[in-house]
PDB file of C-alpha atoms in Angstrom:
ATOM      1  CA  UNK G   1       3.393   5.006  13.545  1.00  0.00           C
ATOM      2  CA  UNK G   2       2.119   8.676  14.036  1.00  0.00           C
ATOM      3  CA  UNK G   3       3.334   9.241  10.164  1.00  0.00           C
ATOM      4  CA  UNK G   4       1.689   6.291   8.849  1.00  0.00           C
ATOM      5  CA  UNK G   5      -1.351   7.439  10.481  1.00  0.00           C
ATOM      6  CA  UNK G   6      -1.060  10.887   9.206  1.00  0.00           C
ATOM      7  CA  UNK G   7      -0.114   9.876   5.640  1.00  0.00           C
ATOM      8  CA  UNK G   8      -2.777   7.103   5.431  1.00  0.00           C
ATOM      9  CA  UNK G   9      -5.461   9.851   6.546  1.00  0.00           C
ATOM     10  CA  UNK G  10      -4.236  12.219   3.695  1.00  0.00           C
ATOM     11  CA  UNK G  11      -4.159   9.442   1.113  1.00  0.00           C
ATOM     12  CA  UNK G  12      -7.900   8.717   2.022  1.00  0.00           C
ATOM     13  CA  UNK G  13      -8.728  12.194   1.891  1.00  0.00           C
ATOM     14  CA  UNK G  14      -7.063  12.710  -1.583  1.00  0.00           C
ATOM     15  CA  UNK G  15      -8.779   9.545  -2.709  1.00  0.00           C
ATOM     16  CA  UNK G  16     -12.334  10.542  -1.563  1.00  0.00           C
ATOM     17  CA  UNK G  17     -11.514  13.926  -3.533  1.00  0.00           C
ATOM     18  CA  UNK G  18     -11.584  12.182  -6.889  1.00  0.00           C
ATOM     19  CA  UNK G  19     -14.476   9.838  -5.850  1.00  0.00           C
ATOM     20  CA  UNK G  20     -12.399   6.446  -4.975  1.00  0.00           C
ATOM     21  CA  UNK G  21     -12.535   4.139  -2.166  1.00  0.00           C
ATOM     22  CA  UNK G  22      -9.505   3.980   0.501  1.00  0.00           C
ATOM     23  CA  UNK G  23      -9.647   0.409  -0.639  1.00  0.00           C
ATOM     24  CA  UNK G  24      -7.046   1.505  -3.474  1.00  0.00           C
ATOM     25  CA  UNK G  25      -4.643   1.989  -0.494  1.00  0.00           C
ATOM     26  CA  UNK G  26      -4.638  -1.894  -0.095  1.00  0.00           C
ATOM     27  CA  UNK G  27      -2.422  -2.122  -3.183  1.00  0.00           C
ATOM     28  CA  UNK G  28       0.713  -0.727  -0.892  1.00  0.00           C
ATOM     29  CA  UNK G  29      -0.301  -2.208   2.405  1.00  0.00           C
ATOM     30  CA  UNK G  30      -0.980  -5.702   1.469  1.00  0.00           C
ATOM     31  CA  UNK G  31       2.327  -6.195  -0.199  1.00  0.00           C
ATOM     32  CA  UNK G  32       4.062  -4.869   2.862  1.00  0.00           C
ATOM     33  CA  UNK G  33       2.080  -7.064   5.140  1.00  0.00           C
ATOM     34  CA  UNK G  34       3.667 -10.123   2.995  1.00  0.00           C
ATOM     35  CA  UNK G  35       7.169  -8.651   2.905  1.00  0.00           C
ATOM     36  CA  UNK G  36       6.730  -8.662   7.088  1.00  0.00           C
ATOM     37  CA  UNK G  37       5.143 -11.964   7.088  1.00  0.00           C
ATOM     38  CA  UNK G  38       8.340 -13.242   4.831  1.00  0.00           C
ATOM     39  CA  UNK G  39      11.002 -11.341   6.626  1.00  0.00           C
ATOM     40  CA  UNK G  40       9.754 -13.365   9.997  1.00  0.00           C
ATOM     41  CA  UNK G  41       9.287 -16.411   8.215  1.00  0.00           C
ATOM     42  CA  UNK G  42      12.602 -17.087   6.270  1.00  0.00           C
ATOM     43  CA  UNK G  43      14.338 -16.975   9.858  1.00  0.00           C
ATOM     44  CA  UNK G  44      12.330 -19.912  11.109  1.00  0.00           C
ATOM     45  CA  UNK G  45      12.639 -21.972   7.927  1.00  0.00           C
ATOM     46  CA  UNK G  46      16.457 -21.409   7.713  1.00  0.00           C
ATOM     47  CA  UNK G  47      16.427 -22.687  11.333  1.00  0.00           C
ATOM     48  CA  UNK G  48      14.477 -25.951  10.577  1.00  0.00           C
ATOM     49  CA  UNK G  49      16.827 -26.396   7.521  1.00  0.00           C
ATOM     50  CA  UNK G  50      20.143 -26.289   9.407  1.00  0.00           C
ATOM     51  CA  UNK G  51      18.458 -28.855  11.910  1.00  0.00           C
ATOM     52  CA  UNK G  52      17.745 -31.212   9.081  1.00  0.00           C
ATOM     53  CA  UNK G  53      20.758 -30.810   6.831  1.00  0.00           C
ATOM     54  CA  UNK G  54      24.638 -30.470   7.925  1.00  0.00           C
ATOM     55  CA  UNK G  55      25.767 -28.598   5.078  1.00  0.00           C
ATOM     56  CA  UNK G  56      25.328 -24.751   5.557  1.00  0.00           C
ATOM     57  CA  UNK G  57      26.292 -23.842   2.174  1.00  0.00           C
ATOM     58  CA  UNK G  58      23.161 -25.471   0.739  1.00  0.00           C
ATOM     59  CA  UNK G  59      21.060 -23.985   3.792  1.00  0.00           C
ATOM     60  CA  UNK G  60      22.642 -20.528   2.926  1.00  0.00           C
ATOM     61  CA  UNK G  61      21.858 -20.826  -1.065  1.00  0.00           C
ATOM     62  CA  UNK G  62      18.314 -22.043   0.120  1.00  0.00           C
ATOM     63  CA  UNK G  63      17.821 -19.136   2.333  1.00  0.00           C
ATOM     64  CA  UNK G  64      19.113 -16.398  -0.432  1.00  0.00           C
ATOM     65  CA  UNK G  65      16.892 -18.202  -3.123  1.00  0.00           C
ATOM     66  CA  UNK G  66      13.784 -18.190  -0.892  1.00  0.00           C
ATOM     67  CA  UNK G  67      14.186 -14.453  -0.111  1.00  0.00           C
ATOM     68  CA  UNK G  68      14.522 -13.704  -3.612  1.00  0.00           C
ATOM     69  CA  UNK G  69      11.796 -15.442  -4.883  1.00  0.00           C
ATOM     70  CA  UNK G  70       9.378 -14.493  -2.557  1.00  0.00           C
ATOM     71  CA  UNK G  71      10.501 -10.731  -2.038  1.00  0.00           C
ATOM     72  CA  UNK G  72      11.104  -9.504  -5.610  1.00  0.00           C
ATOM     73  CA  UNK G  73       7.420 -10.334  -7.127  1.00  0.00           C
ATOM     74  CA  UNK G  74       5.982  -8.542  -3.924  1.00  0.00           C
ATOM     75  CA  UNK G  75       8.251  -5.667  -4.032  1.00  0.00           C
ATOM     76  CA  UNK G  76       7.479  -5.080  -7.701  1.00  0.00           C
ATOM     77  CA  UNK G  77       3.711  -5.372  -7.069  1.00  0.00           C
ATOM     78  CA  UNK G  78       4.145  -2.690  -4.385  1.00  0.00           C
ATOM     79  CA  UNK G  79       5.967  -0.514  -6.659  1.00  0.00           C
ATOM     80  CA  UNK G  80       3.170  -0.808  -9.266  1.00  0.00           C
ATOM     81  CA  UNK G  81       0.877   0.221  -6.547  1.00  0.00           C
ATOM     82  CA  UNK G  82       2.780   3.062  -5.224  1.00  0.00           C
ATOM     83  CA  UNK G  83       3.153   4.534  -8.804  1.00  0.00           C
ATOM     84  CA  UNK G  84      -0.735   4.101  -9.783  1.00  0.00           C
ATOM     85  CA  UNK G  85      -1.678   5.867  -6.231  1.00  0.00           C
ATOM     86  CA  UNK G  86       0.933   8.663  -7.247  1.00  0.00           C
ATOM     87  CA  UNK G  87      -1.078   8.934 -10.503  1.00  0.00           C
ATOM     88  CA  UNK G  88      -4.403   8.952  -8.987  1.00  0.00           C
ATOM     89  CA  UNK G  89      -3.401  11.768  -6.386  1.00  0.00           C
ATOM     90  CA  UNK G  90      -2.419  13.976  -9.101  1.00  0.00           C
ATOM     91  CA  UNK G  91      -5.592  14.011 -10.980  1.00  0.00           C
ATOM     92  CA  UNK G  92      -7.800  16.477 -10.371  1.00  0.00           C
ATOM     93  CA  UNK G  93     -10.694  16.210  -7.816  1.00  0.00           C
ATOM     94  CA  UNK G  94     -14.617  15.553  -8.786  1.00  0.00           C
ATOM     95  CA  UNK G  95     -16.306  18.607  -9.583  1.00  0.00           C
ATOM     96  CA  UNK G  96     -19.237  19.326  -7.482  1.00  0.00           C
ATOM     97  CA  UNK G  97     -20.467  16.695  -4.900  1.00  0.00           C
ATOM     98  CA  UNK G  98     -19.448  13.130  -4.947  1.00  0.00           C
ATOM     99  CA  UNK G  99     -20.542  10.125  -2.928  1.00  0.00           C
ATOM    100  CA  UNK G 100     -17.985  11.108  -0.278  1.00  0.00           C
ATOM    101  CA  UNK G 101     -19.401  14.762   0.322  1.00  0.00           C
ATOM    102  CA  UNK G 102     -19.388  18.330  -0.863  1.00  0.00           C
ATOM    103  CA  UNK G 103     -16.333  19.580  -3.206  1.00  0.00           C
ATOM    104  CA  UNK G 104     -13.901  21.378  -0.604  1.00  0.00           C
ATOM    105  CA  UNK G 105     -12.958  23.970  -3.226  1.00  0.00           C
ATOM    106  CA  UNK G 106     -16.447  25.156  -3.808  1.00  0.00           C
ATOM    107  CA  UNK G 107     -16.843  28.222  -1.579  1.00  0.00           C
ATOM    108  CA  UNK G 108     -19.895  27.797   0.947  1.00  0.00           C
ATOM    109  CA  UNK G 109     -21.783  30.728  -0.226  1.00  0.00           C
ATOM    110  CA  UNK G 110     -22.050  28.888  -3.649  1.00  0.00           C
ATOM    111  CA  UNK G 111     -23.135  25.832  -2.260  1.00  0.00           C
ATOM    112  CA  UNK G 112     -26.212  27.591  -0.650  1.00  0.00           C
ATOM    113  CA  UNK G 113     -27.122  29.588  -3.635  1.00  0.00           C
ATOM    114  CA  UNK G 114     -27.298  26.517  -5.490  1.00  0.00           C
ATOM    115  CA  UNK G 115     -29.546  24.560  -2.975  1.00  0.00           C
ATOM    116  CA  UNK G 116     -31.953  27.594  -2.724  1.00  0.00           C
TER     117      UNK G 116
END
């Protein structure tokens, strides 16, 4: 949990350096929430299928198909989001001040001389 908080904070800071909102992180967090939801729902669905049908083979095939149908597209979306965020993280930050604050690479003395 600590690593998640620290990495999210670093990612938000980097996105703000490039003048982008923290909402870009949803590209990787929303698919993860769906994956967690699917992984908890599949055993419940399997239990109900086993109660209705006596054929265990058909039930197992249904569970495997359901897992593949649900998890593969979500994983692909998450992978695309991770790659896109890595590209964004490698871009040069906004030169000068942006909507999230001043440029951290500009020395403080330069900022004060520009204001005066």
